[in-house]
mmCIF file of C-alpha atoms and ligand atoms in Angstrom:
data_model
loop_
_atom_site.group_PDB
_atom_site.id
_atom_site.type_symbol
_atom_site.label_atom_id
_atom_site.label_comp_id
_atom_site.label_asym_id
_atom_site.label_seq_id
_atom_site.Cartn_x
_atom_site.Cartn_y
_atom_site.Cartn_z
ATOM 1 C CA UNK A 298 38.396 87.727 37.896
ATOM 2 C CA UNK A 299 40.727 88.380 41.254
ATOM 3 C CA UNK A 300 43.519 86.878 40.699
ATOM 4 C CA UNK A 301 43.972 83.191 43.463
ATOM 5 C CA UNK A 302 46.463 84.747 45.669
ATOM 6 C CA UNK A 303 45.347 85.396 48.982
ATOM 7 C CA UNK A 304 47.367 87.678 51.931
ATOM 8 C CA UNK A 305 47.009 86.275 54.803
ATOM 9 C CA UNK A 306 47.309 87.879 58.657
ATOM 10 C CA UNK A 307 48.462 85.706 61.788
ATOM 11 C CA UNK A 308 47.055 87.403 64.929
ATOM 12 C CA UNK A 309 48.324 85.098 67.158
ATOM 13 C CA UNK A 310 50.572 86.774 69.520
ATOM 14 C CA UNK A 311 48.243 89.623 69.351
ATOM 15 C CA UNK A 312 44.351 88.483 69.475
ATOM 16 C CA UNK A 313 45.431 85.015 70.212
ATOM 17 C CA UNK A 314 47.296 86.189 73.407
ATOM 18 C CA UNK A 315 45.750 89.264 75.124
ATOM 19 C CA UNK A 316 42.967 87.568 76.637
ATOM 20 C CA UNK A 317 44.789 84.762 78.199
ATOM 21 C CA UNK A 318 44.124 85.029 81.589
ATOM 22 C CA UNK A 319 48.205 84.155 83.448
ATOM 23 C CA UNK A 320 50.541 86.598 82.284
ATOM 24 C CA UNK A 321 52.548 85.265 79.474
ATOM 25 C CA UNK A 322 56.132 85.660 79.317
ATOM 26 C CA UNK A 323 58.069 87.959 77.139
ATOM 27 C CA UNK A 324 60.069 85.313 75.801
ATOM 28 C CA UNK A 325 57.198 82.883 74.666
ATOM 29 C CA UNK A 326 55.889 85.657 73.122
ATOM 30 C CA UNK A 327 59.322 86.644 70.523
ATOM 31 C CA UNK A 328 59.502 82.584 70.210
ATOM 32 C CA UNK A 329 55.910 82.747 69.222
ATOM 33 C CA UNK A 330 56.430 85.133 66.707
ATOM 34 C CA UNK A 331 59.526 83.572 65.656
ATOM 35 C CA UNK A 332 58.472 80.500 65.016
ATOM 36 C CA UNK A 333 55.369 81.636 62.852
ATOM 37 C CA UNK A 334 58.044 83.504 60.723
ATOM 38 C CA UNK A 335 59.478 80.450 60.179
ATOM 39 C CA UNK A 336 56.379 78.827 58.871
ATOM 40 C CA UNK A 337 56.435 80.948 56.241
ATOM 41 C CA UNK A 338 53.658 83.569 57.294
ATOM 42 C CA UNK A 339 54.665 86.865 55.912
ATOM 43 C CA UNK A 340 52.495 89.189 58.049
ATOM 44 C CA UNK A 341 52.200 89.135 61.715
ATOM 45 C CA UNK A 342 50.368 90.887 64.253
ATOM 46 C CA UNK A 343 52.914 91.173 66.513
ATOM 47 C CA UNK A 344 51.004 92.956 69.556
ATOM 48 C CA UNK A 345 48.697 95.929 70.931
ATOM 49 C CA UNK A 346 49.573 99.795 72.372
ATOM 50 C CA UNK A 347 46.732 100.248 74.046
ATOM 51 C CA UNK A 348 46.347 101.114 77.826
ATOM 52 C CA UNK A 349 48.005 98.208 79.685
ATOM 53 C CA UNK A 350 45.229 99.072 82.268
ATOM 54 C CA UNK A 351 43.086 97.551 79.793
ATOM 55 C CA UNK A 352 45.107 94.860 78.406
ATOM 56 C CA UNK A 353 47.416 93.814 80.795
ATOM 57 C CA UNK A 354 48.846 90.719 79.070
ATOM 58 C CA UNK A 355 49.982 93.114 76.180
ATOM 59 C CA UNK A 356 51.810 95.318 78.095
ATOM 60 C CA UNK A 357 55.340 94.148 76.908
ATOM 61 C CA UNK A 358 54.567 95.082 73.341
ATOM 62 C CA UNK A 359 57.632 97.814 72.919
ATOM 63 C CA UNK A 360 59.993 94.679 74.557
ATOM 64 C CA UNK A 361 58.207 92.333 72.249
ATOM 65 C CA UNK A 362 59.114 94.957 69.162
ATOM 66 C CA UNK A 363 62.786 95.311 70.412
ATOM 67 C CA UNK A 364 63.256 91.565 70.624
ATOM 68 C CA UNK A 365 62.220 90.902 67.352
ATOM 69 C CA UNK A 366 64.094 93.664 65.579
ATOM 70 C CA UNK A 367 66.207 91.651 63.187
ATOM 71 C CA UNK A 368 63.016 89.860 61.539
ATOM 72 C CA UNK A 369 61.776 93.054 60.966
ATOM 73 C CA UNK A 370 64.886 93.919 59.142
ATOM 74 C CA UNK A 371 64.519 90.811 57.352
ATOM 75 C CA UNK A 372 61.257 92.081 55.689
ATOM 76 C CA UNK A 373 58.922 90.314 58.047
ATOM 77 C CA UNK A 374 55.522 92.453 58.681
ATOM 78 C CA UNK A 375 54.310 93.339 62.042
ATOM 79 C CA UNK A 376 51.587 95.529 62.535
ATOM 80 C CA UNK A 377 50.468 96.739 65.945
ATOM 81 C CA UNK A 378 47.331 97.556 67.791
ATOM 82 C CA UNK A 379 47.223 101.682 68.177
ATOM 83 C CA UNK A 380 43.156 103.183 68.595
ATOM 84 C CA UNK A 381 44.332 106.716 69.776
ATOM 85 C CA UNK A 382 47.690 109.321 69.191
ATOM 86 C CA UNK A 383 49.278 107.662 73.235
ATOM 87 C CA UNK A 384 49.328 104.108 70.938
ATOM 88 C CA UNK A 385 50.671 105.481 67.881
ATOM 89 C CA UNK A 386 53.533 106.998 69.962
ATOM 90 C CA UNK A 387 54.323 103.819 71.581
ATOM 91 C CA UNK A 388 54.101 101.671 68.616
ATOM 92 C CA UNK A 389 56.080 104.681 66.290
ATOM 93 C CA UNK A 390 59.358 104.600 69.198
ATOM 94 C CA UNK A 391 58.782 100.583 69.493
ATOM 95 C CA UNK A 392 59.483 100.693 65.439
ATOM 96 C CA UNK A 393 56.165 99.810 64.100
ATOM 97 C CA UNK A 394 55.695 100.464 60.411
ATOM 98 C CA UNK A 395 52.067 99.967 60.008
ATOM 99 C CA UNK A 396 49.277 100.347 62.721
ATOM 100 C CA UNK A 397 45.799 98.832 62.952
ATOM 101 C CA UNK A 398 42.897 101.367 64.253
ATOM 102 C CA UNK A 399 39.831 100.119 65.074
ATOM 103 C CA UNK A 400 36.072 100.367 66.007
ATOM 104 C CA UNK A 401 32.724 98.704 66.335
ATOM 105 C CA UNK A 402 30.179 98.991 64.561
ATOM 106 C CA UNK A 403 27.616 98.912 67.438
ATOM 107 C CA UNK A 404 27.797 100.971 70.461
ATOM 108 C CA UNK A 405 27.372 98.780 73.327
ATOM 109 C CA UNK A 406 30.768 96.776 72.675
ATOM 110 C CA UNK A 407 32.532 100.414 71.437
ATOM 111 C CA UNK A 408 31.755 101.737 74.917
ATOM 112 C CA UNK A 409 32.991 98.022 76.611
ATOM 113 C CA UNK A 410 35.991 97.572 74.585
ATOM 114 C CA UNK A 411 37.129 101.199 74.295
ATOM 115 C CA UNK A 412 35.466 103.446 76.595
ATOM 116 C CA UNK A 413 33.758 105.599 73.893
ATOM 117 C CA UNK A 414 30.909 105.924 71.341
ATOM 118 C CA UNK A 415 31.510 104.917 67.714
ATOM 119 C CA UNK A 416 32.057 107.969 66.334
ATOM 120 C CA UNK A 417 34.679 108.950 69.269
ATOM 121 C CA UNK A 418 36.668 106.150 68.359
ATOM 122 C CA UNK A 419 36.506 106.742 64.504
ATOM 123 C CA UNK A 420 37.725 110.661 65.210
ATOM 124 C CA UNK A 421 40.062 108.906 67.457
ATOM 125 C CA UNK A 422 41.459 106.305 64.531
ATOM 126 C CA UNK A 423 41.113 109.571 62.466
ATOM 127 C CA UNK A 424 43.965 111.207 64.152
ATOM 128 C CA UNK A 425 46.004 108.323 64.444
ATOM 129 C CA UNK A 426 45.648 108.046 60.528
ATOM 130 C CA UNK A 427 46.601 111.293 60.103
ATOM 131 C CA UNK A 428 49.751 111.415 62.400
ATOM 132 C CA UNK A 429 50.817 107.884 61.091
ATOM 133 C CA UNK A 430 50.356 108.489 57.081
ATOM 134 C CA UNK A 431 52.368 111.557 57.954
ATOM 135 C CA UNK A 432 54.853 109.711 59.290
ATOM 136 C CA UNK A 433 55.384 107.056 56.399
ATOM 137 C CA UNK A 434 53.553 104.054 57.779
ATOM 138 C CA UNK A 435 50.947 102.004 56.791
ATOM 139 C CA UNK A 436 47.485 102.077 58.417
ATOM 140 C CA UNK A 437 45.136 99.251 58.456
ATOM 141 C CA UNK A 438 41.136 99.291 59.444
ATOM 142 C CA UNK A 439 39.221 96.675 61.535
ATOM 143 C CA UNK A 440 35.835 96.920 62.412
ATOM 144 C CA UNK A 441 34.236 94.930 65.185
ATOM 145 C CA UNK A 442 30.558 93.143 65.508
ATOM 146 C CA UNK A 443 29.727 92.788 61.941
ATOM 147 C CA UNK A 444 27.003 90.574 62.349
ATOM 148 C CA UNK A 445 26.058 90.819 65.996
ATOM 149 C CA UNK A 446 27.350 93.222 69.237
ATOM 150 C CA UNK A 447 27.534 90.905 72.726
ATOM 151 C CA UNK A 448 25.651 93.488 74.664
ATOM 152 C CA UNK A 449 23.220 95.402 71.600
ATOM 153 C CA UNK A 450 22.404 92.146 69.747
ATOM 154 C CA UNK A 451 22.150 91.899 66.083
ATOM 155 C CA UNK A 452 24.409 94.421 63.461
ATOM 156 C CA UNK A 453 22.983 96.020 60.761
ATOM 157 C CA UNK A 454 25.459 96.154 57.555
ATOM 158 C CA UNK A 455 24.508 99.399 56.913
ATOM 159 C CA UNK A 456 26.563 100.363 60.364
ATOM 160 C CA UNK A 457 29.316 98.379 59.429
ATOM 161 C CA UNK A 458 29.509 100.283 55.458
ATOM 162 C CA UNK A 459 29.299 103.195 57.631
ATOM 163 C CA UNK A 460 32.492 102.330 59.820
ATOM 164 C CA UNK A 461 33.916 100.959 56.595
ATOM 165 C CA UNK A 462 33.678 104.121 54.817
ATOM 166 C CA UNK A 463 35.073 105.955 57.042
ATOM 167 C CA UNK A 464 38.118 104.085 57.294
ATOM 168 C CA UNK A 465 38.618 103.908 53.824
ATOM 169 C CA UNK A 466 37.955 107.762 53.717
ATOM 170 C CA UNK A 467 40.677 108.651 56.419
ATOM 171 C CA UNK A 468 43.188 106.097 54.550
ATOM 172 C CA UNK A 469 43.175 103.019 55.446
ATOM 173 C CA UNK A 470 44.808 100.606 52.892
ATOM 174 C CA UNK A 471 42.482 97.551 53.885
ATOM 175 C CA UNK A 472 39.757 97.102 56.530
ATOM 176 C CA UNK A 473 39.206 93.874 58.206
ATOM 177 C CA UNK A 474 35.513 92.474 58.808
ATOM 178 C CA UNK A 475 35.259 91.809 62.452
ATOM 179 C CA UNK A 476 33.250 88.704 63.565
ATOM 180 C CA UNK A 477 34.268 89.296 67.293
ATOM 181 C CA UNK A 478 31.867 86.947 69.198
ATOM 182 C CA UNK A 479 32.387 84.499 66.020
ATOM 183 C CA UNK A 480 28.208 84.168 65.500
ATOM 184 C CA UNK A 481 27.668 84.611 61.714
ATOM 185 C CA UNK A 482 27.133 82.352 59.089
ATOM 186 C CA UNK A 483 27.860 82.660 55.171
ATOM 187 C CA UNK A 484 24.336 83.237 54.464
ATOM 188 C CA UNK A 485 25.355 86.367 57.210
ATOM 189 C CA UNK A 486 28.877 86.835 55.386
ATOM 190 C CA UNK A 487 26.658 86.900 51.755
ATOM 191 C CA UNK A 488 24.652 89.471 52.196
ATOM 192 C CA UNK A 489 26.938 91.609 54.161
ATOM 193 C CA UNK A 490 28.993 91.520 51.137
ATOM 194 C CA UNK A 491 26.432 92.277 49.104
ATOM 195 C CA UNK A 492 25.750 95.709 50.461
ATOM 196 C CA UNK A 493 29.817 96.389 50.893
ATOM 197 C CA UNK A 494 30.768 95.704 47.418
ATOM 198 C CA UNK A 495 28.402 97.962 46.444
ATOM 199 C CA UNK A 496 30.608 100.816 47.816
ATOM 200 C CA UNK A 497 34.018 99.303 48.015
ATOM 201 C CA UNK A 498 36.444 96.818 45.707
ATOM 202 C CA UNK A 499 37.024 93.741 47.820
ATOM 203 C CA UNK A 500 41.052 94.190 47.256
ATOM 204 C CA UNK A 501 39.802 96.552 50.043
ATOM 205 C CA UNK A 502 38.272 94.211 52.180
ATOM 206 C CA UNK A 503 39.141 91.417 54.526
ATOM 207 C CA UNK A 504 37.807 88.811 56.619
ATOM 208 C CA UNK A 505 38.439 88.621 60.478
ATOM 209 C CA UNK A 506 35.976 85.592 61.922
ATOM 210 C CA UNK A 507 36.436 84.128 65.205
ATOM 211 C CA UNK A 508 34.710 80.694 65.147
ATOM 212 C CA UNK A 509 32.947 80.461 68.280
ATOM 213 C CA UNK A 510 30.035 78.384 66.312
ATOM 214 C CA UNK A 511 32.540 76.800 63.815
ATOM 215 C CA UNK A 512 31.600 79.323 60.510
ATOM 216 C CA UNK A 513 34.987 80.568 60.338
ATOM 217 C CA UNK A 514 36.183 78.468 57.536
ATOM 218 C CA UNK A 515 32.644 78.328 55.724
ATOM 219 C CA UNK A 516 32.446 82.208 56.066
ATOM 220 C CA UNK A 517 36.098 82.313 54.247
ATOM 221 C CA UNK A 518 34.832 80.093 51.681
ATOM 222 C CA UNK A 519 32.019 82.168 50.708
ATOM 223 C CA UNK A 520 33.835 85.992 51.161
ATOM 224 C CA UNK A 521 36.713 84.083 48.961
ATOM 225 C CA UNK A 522 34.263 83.164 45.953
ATOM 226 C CA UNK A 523 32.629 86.669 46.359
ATOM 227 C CA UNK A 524 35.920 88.232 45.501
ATOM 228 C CA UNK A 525 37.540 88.699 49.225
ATOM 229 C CA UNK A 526 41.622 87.638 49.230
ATOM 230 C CA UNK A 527 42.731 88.863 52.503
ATOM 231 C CA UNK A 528 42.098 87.152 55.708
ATOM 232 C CA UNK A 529 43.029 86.915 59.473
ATOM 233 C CA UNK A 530 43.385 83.906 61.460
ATOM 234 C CA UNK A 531 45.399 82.644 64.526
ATOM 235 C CA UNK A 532 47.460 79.696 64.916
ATOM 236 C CA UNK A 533 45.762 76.544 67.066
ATOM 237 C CA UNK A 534 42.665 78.831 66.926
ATOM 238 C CA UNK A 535 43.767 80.748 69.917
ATOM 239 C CA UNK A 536 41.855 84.778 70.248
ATOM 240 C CA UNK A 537 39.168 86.219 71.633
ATOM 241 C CA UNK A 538 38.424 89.966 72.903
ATOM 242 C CA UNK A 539 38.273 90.296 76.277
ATOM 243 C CA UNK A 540 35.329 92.658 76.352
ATOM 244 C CA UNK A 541 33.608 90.500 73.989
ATOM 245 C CA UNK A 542 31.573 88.513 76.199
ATOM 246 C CA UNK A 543 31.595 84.689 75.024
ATOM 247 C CA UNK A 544 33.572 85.534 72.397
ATOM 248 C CA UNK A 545 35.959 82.360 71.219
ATOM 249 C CA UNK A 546 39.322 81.679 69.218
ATOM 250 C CA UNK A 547 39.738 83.156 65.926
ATOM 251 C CA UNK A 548 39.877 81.122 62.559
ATOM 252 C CA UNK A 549 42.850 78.613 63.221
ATOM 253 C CA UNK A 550 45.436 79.469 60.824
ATOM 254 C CA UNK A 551 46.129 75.687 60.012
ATOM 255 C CA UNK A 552 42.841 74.949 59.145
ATOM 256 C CA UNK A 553 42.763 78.494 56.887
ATOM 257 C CA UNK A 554 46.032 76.989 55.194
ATOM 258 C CA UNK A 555 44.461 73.656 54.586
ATOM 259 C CA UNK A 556 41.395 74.544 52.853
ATOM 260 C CA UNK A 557 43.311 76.612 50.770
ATOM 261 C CA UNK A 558 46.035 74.738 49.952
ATOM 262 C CA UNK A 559 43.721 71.653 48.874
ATOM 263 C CA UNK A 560 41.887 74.390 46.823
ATOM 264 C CA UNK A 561 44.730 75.027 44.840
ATOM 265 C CA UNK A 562 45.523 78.639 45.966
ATOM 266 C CA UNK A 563 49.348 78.163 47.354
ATOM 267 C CA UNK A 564 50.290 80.335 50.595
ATOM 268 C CA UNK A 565 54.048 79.888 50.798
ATOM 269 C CA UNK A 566 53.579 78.120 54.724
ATOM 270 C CA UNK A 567 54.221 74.882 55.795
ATOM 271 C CA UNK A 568 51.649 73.447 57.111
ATOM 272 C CA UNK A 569 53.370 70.886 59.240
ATOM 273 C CA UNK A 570 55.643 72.855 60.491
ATOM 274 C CA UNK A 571 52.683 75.563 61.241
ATOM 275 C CA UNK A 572 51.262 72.461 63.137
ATOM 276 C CA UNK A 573 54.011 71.732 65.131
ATOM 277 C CA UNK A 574 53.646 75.464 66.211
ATOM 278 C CA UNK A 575 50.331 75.560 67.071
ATOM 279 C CA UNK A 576 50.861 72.197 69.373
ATOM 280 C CA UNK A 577 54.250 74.034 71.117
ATOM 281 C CA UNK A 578 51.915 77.526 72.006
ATOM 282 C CA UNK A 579 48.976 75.475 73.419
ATOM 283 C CA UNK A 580 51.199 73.748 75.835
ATOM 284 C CA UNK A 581 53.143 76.682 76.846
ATOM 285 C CA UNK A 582 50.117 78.540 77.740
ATOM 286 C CA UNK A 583 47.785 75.570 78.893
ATOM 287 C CA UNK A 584 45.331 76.071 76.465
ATOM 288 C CA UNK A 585 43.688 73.230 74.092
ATOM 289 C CA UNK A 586 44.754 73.484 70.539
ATOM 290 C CA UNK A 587 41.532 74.560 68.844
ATOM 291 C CA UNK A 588 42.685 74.101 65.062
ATOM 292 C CA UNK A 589 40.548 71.339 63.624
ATOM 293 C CA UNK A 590 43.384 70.713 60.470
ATOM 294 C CA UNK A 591 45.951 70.993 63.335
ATOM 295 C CA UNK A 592 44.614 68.472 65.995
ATOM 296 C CA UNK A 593 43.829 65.984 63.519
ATOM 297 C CA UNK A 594 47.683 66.338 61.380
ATOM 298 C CA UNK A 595 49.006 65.801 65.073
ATOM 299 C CA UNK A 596 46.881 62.566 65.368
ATOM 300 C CA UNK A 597 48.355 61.575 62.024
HETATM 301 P P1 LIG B 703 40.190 105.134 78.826
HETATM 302 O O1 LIG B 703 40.418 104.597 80.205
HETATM 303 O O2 LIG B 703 38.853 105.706 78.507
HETATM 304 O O3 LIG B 703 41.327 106.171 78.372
HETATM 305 O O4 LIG B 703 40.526 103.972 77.810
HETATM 306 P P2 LIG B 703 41.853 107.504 78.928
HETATM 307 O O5 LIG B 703 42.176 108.325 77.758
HETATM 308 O O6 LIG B 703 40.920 108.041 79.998
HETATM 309 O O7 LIG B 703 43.203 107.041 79.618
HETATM 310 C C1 LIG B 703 43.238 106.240 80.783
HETATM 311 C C2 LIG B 703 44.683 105.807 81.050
HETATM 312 O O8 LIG B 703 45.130 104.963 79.993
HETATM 313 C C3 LIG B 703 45.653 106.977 81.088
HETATM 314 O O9 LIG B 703 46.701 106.597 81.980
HETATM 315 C C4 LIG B 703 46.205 107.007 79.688
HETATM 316 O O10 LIG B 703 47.472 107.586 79.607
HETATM 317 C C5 LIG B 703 46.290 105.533 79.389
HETATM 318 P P3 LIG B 703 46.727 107.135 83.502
HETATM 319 O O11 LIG B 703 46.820 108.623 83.353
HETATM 320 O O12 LIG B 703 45.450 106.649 84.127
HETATM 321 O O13 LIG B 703 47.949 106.478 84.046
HETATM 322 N N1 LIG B 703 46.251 105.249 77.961
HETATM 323 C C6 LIG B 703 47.164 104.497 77.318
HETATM 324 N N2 LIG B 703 48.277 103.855 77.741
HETATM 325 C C7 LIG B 703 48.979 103.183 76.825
HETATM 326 N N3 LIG B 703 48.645 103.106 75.525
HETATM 327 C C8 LIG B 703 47.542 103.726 75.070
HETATM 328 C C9 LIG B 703 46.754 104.464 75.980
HETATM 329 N N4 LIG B 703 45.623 105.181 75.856
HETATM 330 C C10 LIG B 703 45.335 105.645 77.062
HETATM 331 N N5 LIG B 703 47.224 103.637 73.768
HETATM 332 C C11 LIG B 703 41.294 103.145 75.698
HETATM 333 C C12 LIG B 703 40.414 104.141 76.411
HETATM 334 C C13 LIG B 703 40.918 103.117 74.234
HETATM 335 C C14 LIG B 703 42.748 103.549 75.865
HETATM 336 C C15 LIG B 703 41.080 101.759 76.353
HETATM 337 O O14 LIG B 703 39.718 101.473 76.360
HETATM 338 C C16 LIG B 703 41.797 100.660 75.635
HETATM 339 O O15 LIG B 703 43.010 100.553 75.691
HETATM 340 N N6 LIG B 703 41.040 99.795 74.941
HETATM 341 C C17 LIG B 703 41.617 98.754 74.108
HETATM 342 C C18 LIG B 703 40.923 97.463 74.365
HETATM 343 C C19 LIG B 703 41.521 96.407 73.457
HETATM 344 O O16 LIG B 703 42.697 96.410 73.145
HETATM 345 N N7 LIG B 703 40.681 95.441 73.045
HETATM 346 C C20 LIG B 703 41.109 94.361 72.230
HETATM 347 C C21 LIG B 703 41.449 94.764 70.837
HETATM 348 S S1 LIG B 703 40.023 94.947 69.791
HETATM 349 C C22 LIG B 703 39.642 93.328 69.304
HETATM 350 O O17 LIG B 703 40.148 92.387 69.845
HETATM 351 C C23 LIG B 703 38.728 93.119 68.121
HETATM 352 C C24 LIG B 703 39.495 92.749 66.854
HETATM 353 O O18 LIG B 703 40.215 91.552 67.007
HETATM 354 C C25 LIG B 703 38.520 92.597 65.691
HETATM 355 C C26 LIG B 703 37.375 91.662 66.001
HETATM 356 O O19 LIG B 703 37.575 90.516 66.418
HETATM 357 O O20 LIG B 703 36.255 92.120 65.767
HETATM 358 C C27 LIG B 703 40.482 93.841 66.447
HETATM 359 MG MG1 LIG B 704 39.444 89.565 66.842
#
């Protein structure tokens, strides 16, 4: 039996942010961050070095990394966005200590999102695995379209134990299960598990479900009882890839609290105060708060 503790991952300022449209400022950003800290959240994707070309909202990320500085002193975990050695630079003189690589496992959204085939981008995580390990930090996997690529259609698991594998081969401590347009169900999540635990422990594992057709929380549920106790969410629900066409908000990290906090399984984060954050970053950046738990505590 896994033991009830579950690690949880706020992409927020990093999913959450880079497809928002107006440029957000700097300083919302550091708040943003700060403020999640505060919650209690332990591990926070703080932002992205990838071509600003690309992403052009994350383009701040070394300023973002400098202006939180004493919170990562304080223990706080930030992770960073790096597919390719330019990132890993970046995010190495910006002070990241762990790095996130990733890759689809479909080719139509690899080529969309990153400009190359799968296995380009794996030999490309490859090398940033190699040079980061080297360097002492920690490297995390995510692969993309799990269940279903915006341009190819429907994912095979066998591509996605594929991109797992490899990952896991090169080093990765953990790879995250990408839902990016948000489309599968647990039935989806089930069997996909199925085939990965046949390879891989599920301390290896994590989930990553955007909740375009509101299976986020019911695809956490069913990876939790199959043994998965890592997940990624983003407060007021905010995220989506901007090459990921129709893709919405991530899992809202209020409503990931809530179900597991009624469940029993404690997370260490206040959920009010978690609320209160996800009402402040919708406002700042004009969006409506997507977080089911959230909207309806604010009601209270
Ligand atoms: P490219 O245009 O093919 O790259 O992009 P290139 O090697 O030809 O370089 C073009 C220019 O970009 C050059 O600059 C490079 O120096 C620069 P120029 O000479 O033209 O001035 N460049 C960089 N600059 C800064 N940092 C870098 C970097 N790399 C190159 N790291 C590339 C290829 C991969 C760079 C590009 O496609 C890219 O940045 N893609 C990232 C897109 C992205 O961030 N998507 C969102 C994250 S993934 C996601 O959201 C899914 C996830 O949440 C999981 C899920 O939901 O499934 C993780
Ligand atoms: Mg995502």
């Amino acid at each position: 039996q896994p033991s009830s503790a579950v690690r949880i991952l706020e992409v927020g300022p990093r999913d959450g942010l880079q497809n928002i449209k107006t440029s957000v400022p700097t300083s919302i950003k550091v708040d943003l961050i700060r403020k999640l800290a505060a919650t209690g959240l332990r591990n926070i994707e703080a932002t992205s070095f990838v071509s600003p070309k690309w992403v052009p909202q994350l383009a701040d990320g070394a300023d973002v990394m400098a202006q939180i500085s004493n919170l990562r002193k304080e223990g706080l975990n930030v992770p960073v966005l790096a597919p390719n050695p330019k990132g890993l630079t970046n995010a190495i003189k910006a002070g990241a200590e762990e790095v996130v690589v990733f890759a689809s496992a479909t080719e139509g959204f690899s080529k969309r999102n990153q400009n190359c085939t799968v296995d380009e981008a794996l030999d490309g995580a490859q090398q940033v695995v190699e040079q980061a390990k080297g360097q002492g930090l920690r490297v995390r996997g995510v692969v993309s379209c799990i269940f279903a690529d915006p341009y190819t259609g429907r994912t095979s698991p066998s591509e996605v134990l594929h991109v797992v594998k490899r990952f896991l081969n090169m080093g990765c401590y953990e790879v995250g299960l990408g839902d990016t347009v948000g489309v599968g169900t647990p039935k989806d999540t089930q069997i996909l598990l199925e085939l990965l635990l046949k390879h891989v422990s599920p301390n290896l594992l994590a989930g990553h479900f955007h909740d375009t057709y509101g299976q986020a929380i019911a695809n956490v549920s069913r990876a939790y009882d199959m043994g998965i106790r890592s997940f990624d969410s983003s407060v007021a629900g905010l995220g989506g890839c901007p090459y990921a066409r129709g893709a919405k908000g991530n899992l809202a990290t209020e409503d990931l609290i809530y179900t597991l906090e009624k469940s029993g399984v404690s997370t260490g984060v206040d959920l009010d105060q978690l609320t209160s954050v996800g009402d402040w970053i919708s406002q700042q950046i004009k969006v409506p708060n997507s977080s089911r738990a959230g909207t309806a505590l604010l009601a209270k």
